[in-house]
Short mmCIF file of C-alpha atoms in Angstrom, two decimals:
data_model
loop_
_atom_site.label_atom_id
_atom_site.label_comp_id
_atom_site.label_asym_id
_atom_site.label_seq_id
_atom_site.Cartn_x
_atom_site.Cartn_y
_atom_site.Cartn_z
CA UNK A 1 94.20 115.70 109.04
CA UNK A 2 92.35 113.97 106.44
CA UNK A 3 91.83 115.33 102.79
CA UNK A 4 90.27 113.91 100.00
CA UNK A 5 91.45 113.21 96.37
CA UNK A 6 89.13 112.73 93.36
CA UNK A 7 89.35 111.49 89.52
CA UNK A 8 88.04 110.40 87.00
CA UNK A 9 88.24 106.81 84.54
CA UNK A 10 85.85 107.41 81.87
CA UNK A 11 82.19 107.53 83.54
CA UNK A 12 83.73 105.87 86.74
CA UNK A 13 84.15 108.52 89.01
CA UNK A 14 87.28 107.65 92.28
CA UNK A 15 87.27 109.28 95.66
CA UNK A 16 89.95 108.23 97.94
CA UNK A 17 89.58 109.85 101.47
CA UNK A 18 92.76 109.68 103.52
CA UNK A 19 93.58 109.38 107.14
CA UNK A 20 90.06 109.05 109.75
CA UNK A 21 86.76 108.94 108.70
CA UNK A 22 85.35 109.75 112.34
CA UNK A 23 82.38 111.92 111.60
CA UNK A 24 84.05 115.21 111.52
CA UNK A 25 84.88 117.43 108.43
CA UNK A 26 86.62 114.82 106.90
CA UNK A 27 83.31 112.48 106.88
CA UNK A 28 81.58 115.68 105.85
CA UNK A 29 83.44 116.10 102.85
CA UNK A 30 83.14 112.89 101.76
CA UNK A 31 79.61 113.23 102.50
CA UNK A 32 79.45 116.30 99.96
CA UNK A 33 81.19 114.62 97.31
CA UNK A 34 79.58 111.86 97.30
CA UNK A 35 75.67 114.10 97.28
CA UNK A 36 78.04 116.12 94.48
CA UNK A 37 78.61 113.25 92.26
CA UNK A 38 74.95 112.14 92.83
CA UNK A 39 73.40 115.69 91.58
CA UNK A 40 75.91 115.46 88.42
CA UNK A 41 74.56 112.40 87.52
CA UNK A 42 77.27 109.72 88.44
CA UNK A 43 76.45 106.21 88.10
CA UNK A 44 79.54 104.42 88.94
CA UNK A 45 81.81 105.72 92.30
CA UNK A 46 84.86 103.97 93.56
CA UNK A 47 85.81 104.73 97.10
CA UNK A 48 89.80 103.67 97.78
CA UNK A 49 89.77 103.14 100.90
CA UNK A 50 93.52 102.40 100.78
CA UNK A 51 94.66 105.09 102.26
CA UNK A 52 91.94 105.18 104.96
CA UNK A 53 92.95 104.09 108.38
CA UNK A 54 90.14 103.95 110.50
CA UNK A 55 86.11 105.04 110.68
CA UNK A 56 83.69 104.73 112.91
CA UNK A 57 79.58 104.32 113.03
CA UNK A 58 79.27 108.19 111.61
CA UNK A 59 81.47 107.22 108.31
CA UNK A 60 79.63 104.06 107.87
CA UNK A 61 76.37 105.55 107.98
CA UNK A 62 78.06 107.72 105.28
CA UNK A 63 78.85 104.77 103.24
CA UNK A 64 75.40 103.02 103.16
CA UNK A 65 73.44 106.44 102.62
CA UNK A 66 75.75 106.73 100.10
CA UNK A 67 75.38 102.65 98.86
CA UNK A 68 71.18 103.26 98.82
CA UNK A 69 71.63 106.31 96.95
CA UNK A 70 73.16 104.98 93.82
CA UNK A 71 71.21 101.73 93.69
CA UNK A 72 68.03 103.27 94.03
CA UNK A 73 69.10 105.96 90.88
CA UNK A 74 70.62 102.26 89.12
CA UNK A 75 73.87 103.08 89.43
CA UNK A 76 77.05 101.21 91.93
CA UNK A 77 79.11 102.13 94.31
CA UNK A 78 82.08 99.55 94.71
CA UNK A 79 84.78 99.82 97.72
CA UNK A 80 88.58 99.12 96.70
CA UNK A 81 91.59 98.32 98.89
CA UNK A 82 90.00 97.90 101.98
CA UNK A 83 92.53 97.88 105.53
CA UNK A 84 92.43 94.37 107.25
CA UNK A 85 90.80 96.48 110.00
CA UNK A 86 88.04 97.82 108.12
CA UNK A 87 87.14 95.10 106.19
CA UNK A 88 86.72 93.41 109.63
CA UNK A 89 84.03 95.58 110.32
CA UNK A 90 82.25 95.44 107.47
CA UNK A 91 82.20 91.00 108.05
CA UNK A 92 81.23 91.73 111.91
CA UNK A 93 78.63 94.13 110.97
CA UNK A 94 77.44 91.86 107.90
CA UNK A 95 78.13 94.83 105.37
CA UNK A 96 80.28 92.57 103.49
CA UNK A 97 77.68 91.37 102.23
CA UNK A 98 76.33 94.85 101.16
CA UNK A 99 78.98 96.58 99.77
CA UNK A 100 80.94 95.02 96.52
CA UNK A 101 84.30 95.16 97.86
CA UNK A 102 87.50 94.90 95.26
CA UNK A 103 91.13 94.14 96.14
CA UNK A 104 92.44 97.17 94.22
CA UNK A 105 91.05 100.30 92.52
CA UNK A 106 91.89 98.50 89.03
CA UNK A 107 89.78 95.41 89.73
CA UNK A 108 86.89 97.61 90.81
CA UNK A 109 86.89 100.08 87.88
CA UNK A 110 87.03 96.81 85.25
CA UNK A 111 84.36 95.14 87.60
CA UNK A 112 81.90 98.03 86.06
CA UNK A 113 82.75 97.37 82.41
CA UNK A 114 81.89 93.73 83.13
CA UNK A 115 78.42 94.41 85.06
CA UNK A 116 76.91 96.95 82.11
#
């Protein structure tokens, strides 16, 4: 079962999903948080993907909606603490070079400070 935590760091907003992003509710509801954040007006989302194990095609669709959506309003979405696994995705599908992936969610909150 996957559930999703959220905070806040100043105008930085953190979702960290947990367990498998594999297109079912738990994609959904980080789907809805995401489109949430987006309506509110958030220009600066960190997704910890630390304690994310595995997603598939579904979830990444997920992510690059979600990627599109904040550059075309001029905000950034970073991605922090990505699993080996993962990350190898990302390089095989060439999203590495799409998303701005961060060792740890403290280097990709400060990486917004230093972009504005």
């Amino acid at each position: 079962m996957s559930t999703l935590m959220r905070r806040d760091v100043g105008a930085v907003a953190i979702l960290t999903p947990r367990g498998y992003l594999t297109g079912g509710e738990e994609t959904e509801a980080l789907e809805t948080a995401i489109k949430e954040l987006s309506e509110a007006g958030n220009l600066a989302l960190v997704l910890n993907l630390s304690e994310t194990q595995h997603l598939n095609s579904t979830a990444l669709g997920v992510l690059i909606a979600a990627h599109s959506s904040y550059v075309r309003r001029g905000g950034q979405m970073k991605l922090a603490a990505v699993d080996k696994r993962i990350e190898n995705i990302f390089i095989i599908t060439k999203l590495s070079m799409v998303f701005d992936v961060h060792p740890t969610e403290e280097l990709a909150i400060a990486s917004f400070s230093a972009s504005v």
